[in-house]
PDB file of C-alpha atoms and ligand atoms in Angstrom:
ATOM      1  CA  MET A  19       0.214  -0.165  -0.069  1.00 63.00           C
ATOM      2  CA  VAL A  20       0.997   3.868  -0.922  1.00 72.00           C
ATOM      3  CA  GLU A  21       2.031   5.786   2.040  1.00 83.00           C
ATOM      4  CA  GLN A  22       0.162   8.684   0.970  1.00 92.00           C
ATOM      5  CA  VAL A  23       0.159  12.257   2.351  1.00 94.00           C
ATOM      6  CA  LEU A  24      -2.873  13.673   4.537  1.00 95.00           C
ATOM      7  CA  CYS A  25      -0.827  16.574   5.806  1.00 96.00           C
ATOM      8  CA  ARG A  26       1.920  18.724   7.740  1.00 96.00           C
ATOM      9  CA  LEU A  27       1.931  19.063  11.734  1.00 95.00           C
ATOM     10  CA  THR A  28       2.034  22.163  11.041  1.00 95.00           C
ATOM     11  CA  ASP A  29      -2.439  22.368   9.813  1.00 95.00           C
ATOM     12  CA  LEU A  30      -3.341  21.598  13.074  1.00 94.00           C
ATOM     13  CA  ASP A  31      -2.148  24.980  15.011  1.00 90.00           C
ATOM     14  CA  ALA A  32      -5.319  26.618  14.359  1.00 90.00           C
ATOM     15  CA  THR A  33      -7.927  24.343  14.846  1.00 91.00           C
ATOM     16  CA  GLY A  34      -6.576  20.759  15.858  1.00 93.00           C
ATOM     17  CA  ALA A  35      -8.130  19.949  12.919  1.00 96.00           C
ATOM     18  CA  ARG A  36      -7.674  18.606   9.332  1.00 97.00           C
ATOM     19  CA  GLU A  37     -10.139  17.727   7.288  1.00 96.00           C
ATOM     20  CA  ILE A  38      -8.335  15.777   3.759  1.00 96.00           C
ATOM     21  CA  VAL A  39      -9.369  12.785   1.466  1.00 95.00           C
ATOM     22  CA  LEU A  40      -8.444  10.140   1.491  1.00 92.00           C
ATOM     23  CA  ASP A  41      -7.200   8.120  -1.558  1.00 89.00           C
ATOM     24  CA  ARG A  42      -7.057   3.629  -1.108  1.00 86.00           C
ATOM     25  CA  ASP A  43      -6.326   1.984  -3.784  1.00 84.00           C
ATOM     26  CA  GLY A  44      -8.058   4.599  -5.772  1.00 87.00           C
ATOM     27  CA  ALA A  45     -11.734   4.953  -3.320  1.00 90.00           C
ATOM     28  CA  ARG A  46     -12.139   8.156  -1.757  1.00 93.00           C
ATOM     29  CA  PHE A  47     -13.251   9.271   1.921  1.00 92.00           C
ATOM     30  CA  PRO A  48     -13.556  12.902   3.837  1.00 97.00           C
ATOM     31  CA  VAL A  49     -11.607  11.833   6.624  1.00 97.00           C
ATOM     32  CA  PHE A  50      -9.825  13.657   8.813  1.00 98.00           C
ATOM     33  CA  VAL A  51      -7.117  14.267  11.294  1.00 97.00           C
ATOM     34  CA  VAL A  52      -6.462  15.905  15.063  1.00 97.00           C
ATOM     35  CA  ARG A  53      -3.989  17.023  17.207  1.00 94.00           C
ATOM     36  CA  VAL A  54      -3.969  16.935  20.857  1.00 91.00           C
ATOM     37  CA  GLY A  55      -0.189  17.339  22.572  1.00 89.00           C
ATOM     38  CA  ALA A  56       1.693  14.699  21.524  1.00 89.00           C
ATOM     39  CA  GLU A  57      -1.860  12.774  19.991  1.00 94.00           C
ATOM     40  CA  ILE A  58      -2.821  12.729  16.059  1.00 96.00           C
ATOM     41  CA  ARG A  59      -5.975  10.737  15.588  1.00 97.00           C
ATOM     42  CA  GLY A  60      -8.037  10.132  11.919  1.00 97.00           C
ATOM     43  CA  TYR A  61     -10.855   9.089  11.227  1.00 98.00           C
ATOM     44  CA  VAL A  62     -13.494   8.866   8.842  1.00 97.00           C
ATOM     45  CA  ASN A  63     -15.480  11.618   8.541  1.00 98.00           C
ATOM     46  CA  SER A  64     -19.146  11.027   8.952  1.00 98.00           C
ATOM     47  CA  CYS A  65     -20.626   9.994  12.377  1.00 98.00           C
ATOM     48  CA  PRO A  66     -22.740   7.172  12.990  1.00 98.00           C
ATOM     49  CA  HIS A  67     -25.120   8.929  13.459  1.00 98.00           C
ATOM     50  CA  ALA A  68     -26.932   9.529  10.253  1.00 98.00           C
ATOM     51  CA  ARG A  69     -24.086   8.848   8.000  1.00 97.00           C
ATOM     52  CA  LEU A  70     -23.773  13.139   7.681  1.00 98.00           C
ATOM     53  CA  PRO A  71     -20.101  15.398   7.438  1.00 98.00           C
ATOM     54  CA  LEU A  72     -19.454  16.366  11.235  1.00 98.00           C
ATOM     55  CA  ASN A  73     -19.193  19.290  10.743  1.00 97.00           C
ATOM     56  CA  TRP A  74     -20.184  22.183   8.486  1.00 96.00           C
ATOM     57  CA  LYS A  75     -17.359  24.758   8.506  1.00 96.00           C
ATOM     58  CA  GLU A  76     -14.210  23.731   7.576  1.00 95.00           C
ATOM     59  CA  ASP A  77     -11.341  22.278   9.492  1.00 96.00           C
ATOM     60  CA  ALA A  78     -14.076  22.573  12.733  1.00 96.00           C
ATOM     61  CA  PHE A  79     -14.795  19.558  14.337  1.00 97.00           C
ATOM     62  CA  PHE A  80     -13.763  20.618  18.416  1.00 97.00           C
ATOM     63  CA  ASP A  81     -16.581  21.939  20.955  1.00 95.00           C
ATOM     64  CA  ALA A  82     -16.022  24.875  21.846  1.00 94.00           C
ATOM     65  CA  MET A  83     -13.210  23.709  24.921  1.00 93.00           C
ATOM     66  CA  ARG A  84     -10.998  21.683  22.393  1.00 93.00           C
ATOM     67  CA  SER A  85     -12.147  18.967  25.062  1.00 95.00           C
ATOM     68  CA  HIS A  86     -14.760  16.666  22.501  1.00 97.00           C
ATOM     69  CA  LEU A  87     -15.230  16.757  18.824  1.00 98.00           C
ATOM     70  CA  VAL A  88     -18.509  17.324  18.192  1.00 98.00           C
ATOM     71  CA  CYS A  89     -20.765  16.761  15.297  1.00 98.00           C
ATOM     72  CA  ALA A  90     -22.193  20.753  14.412  1.00 98.00           C
ATOM     73  CA  ASN A  91     -25.531  18.438  13.221  1.00 98.00           C
ATOM     74  CA  HIS A  92     -27.531  17.037  15.940  1.00 98.00           C
ATOM     75  CA  GLY A  93     -24.848  17.542  18.812  1.00 97.00           C
ATOM     76  CA  ALA A  94     -22.759  14.611  19.825  1.00 98.00           C
ATOM     77  CA  ARG A  95     -18.853  14.610  21.427  1.00 98.00           C
ATOM     78  CA  PHE A  96     -16.374  12.136  20.721  1.00 98.00           C
ATOM     79  CA  ASP A  97     -13.911  10.880  22.458  1.00 98.00           C
ATOM     80  CA  ILE A  98     -10.691  12.770  21.176  1.00 97.00           C
ATOM     81  CA  LEU A  99      -8.856   9.709  21.395  1.00 97.00           C
ATOM     82  CA  THR A 100     -11.135   7.236  21.372  1.00 98.00           C
ATOM     83  CA  GLY A 101     -13.850   8.727  18.520  1.00 98.00           C
ATOM     84  CA  LYS A 102     -16.558   6.867  20.758  1.00 98.00           C
ATOM     85  CA  CYS A 103     -19.656   8.798  21.297  1.00 98.00           C
ATOM     86  CA  LEU A 104     -20.476   9.845  24.553  1.00 98.00           C
ATOM     87  CA  ARG A 105     -23.514  11.829  24.604  1.00 98.00           C
ATOM     88  CA  GLY A 106     -25.895  12.528  22.005  1.00 98.00           C
ATOM     89  CA  PRO A 107     -28.416  10.174  19.443  1.00 98.00           C
ATOM     90  CA  CYS A 108     -25.493   7.818  18.544  1.00 98.00           C
ATOM     91  CA  LYS A 109     -24.713   8.121  21.786  1.00 98.00           C
ATOM     92  CA  GLY A 110     -22.297   5.210  22.759  1.00 98.00           C
ATOM     93  CA  GLN A 111     -21.293   4.206  18.431  1.00 98.00           C
ATOM     94  CA  SER A 112     -17.506   5.783  17.777  1.00 98.00           C
ATOM     95  CA  LEU A 113     -16.545   7.435  13.763  1.00 98.00           C
ATOM     96  CA  VAL A 114     -14.654   4.903  12.303  1.00 97.00           C
ATOM     97  CA  GLN A 115     -10.109   4.743  13.156  1.00 97.00           C
ATOM     98  CA  PHE A 116      -8.012   4.993  10.768  1.00 94.00           C
ATOM     99  CA  PRO A 117      -4.327   4.537  11.616  1.00 94.00           C
ATOM    100  CA  VAL A 118      -2.089   7.710  11.276  1.00 96.00           C
ATOM    101  CA  ARG A 119       1.773   8.221  12.207  1.00 95.00           C
ATOM    102  CA  VAL A 120       4.317  11.192  11.904  1.00 95.00           C
ATOM    103  CA  LYS A 121       7.236  10.925  10.002  1.00 95.00           C
ATOM    104  CA  GLY A 122       9.508  14.305   9.790  1.00 95.00           C
ATOM    105  CA  GLU A 123       7.104  17.665   9.802  1.00 95.00           C
ATOM    106  CA  ARG A 124       4.708  15.466   8.159  1.00 96.00           C
ATOM    107  CA  ILE A 125       1.355  13.470   8.928  1.00 96.00           C
ATOM    108  CA  VAL A 126       0.625   9.832   6.790  1.00 96.00           C
ATOM    109  CA  ALA A 127      -1.861   7.478   6.603  1.00 93.00           C
ATOM    110  CA  ALA A 128       0.180   4.224   8.278  1.00 80.00           C
TER     111      ALA A 128
HETATM  112  S1  FES B  27     -25.575  13.324  12.728  1.00 58.04           S
HETATM  113 FE1  FES B  27     -24.321  13.737  13.896  1.00 58.04          FE
HETATM  114  S2  FES B  27     -25.160  13.882  15.832  1.00 58.04           S
HETATM  115 FE2  FES B  27     -26.424  12.761  14.126  1.00 58.04          FE
END
C-alpha cells in the first residue's frame, strides 16, 4: 500500500484538525486528522448517527472548549482519542478510526 501524506503537523496549529480526502486503492474517503498534544488521530468524517459529515465549517471538529469532537448536525460529542460517542443520538457508537503516524513534519496514513 502506498503511504499517503495527509498534511503537515503545522496544518493543525490553527484549529487542531484538518479535513482531507484519503485515497485508498482508488476509493476516496472524506477523513480528518486531529491533534491533542503529542497524540494524533485519524477518523472518517461520517457521524454514526446519520452518516453525515461532522463539520459545517472547514476544519471545525472541536467543541468550544476543545475537550471533545462535536458533530455540528445534532450535537453528538465524541472522545477525541477513541472516537467514542459520549453524548448525543449515537451515544455508545464510535467514529471509524484509521491509522496515522507522524513522519518528520508530516502526518501520513499508515
Ligand atoms: S448526524 Fe451527527 S449527531 Fe446527528
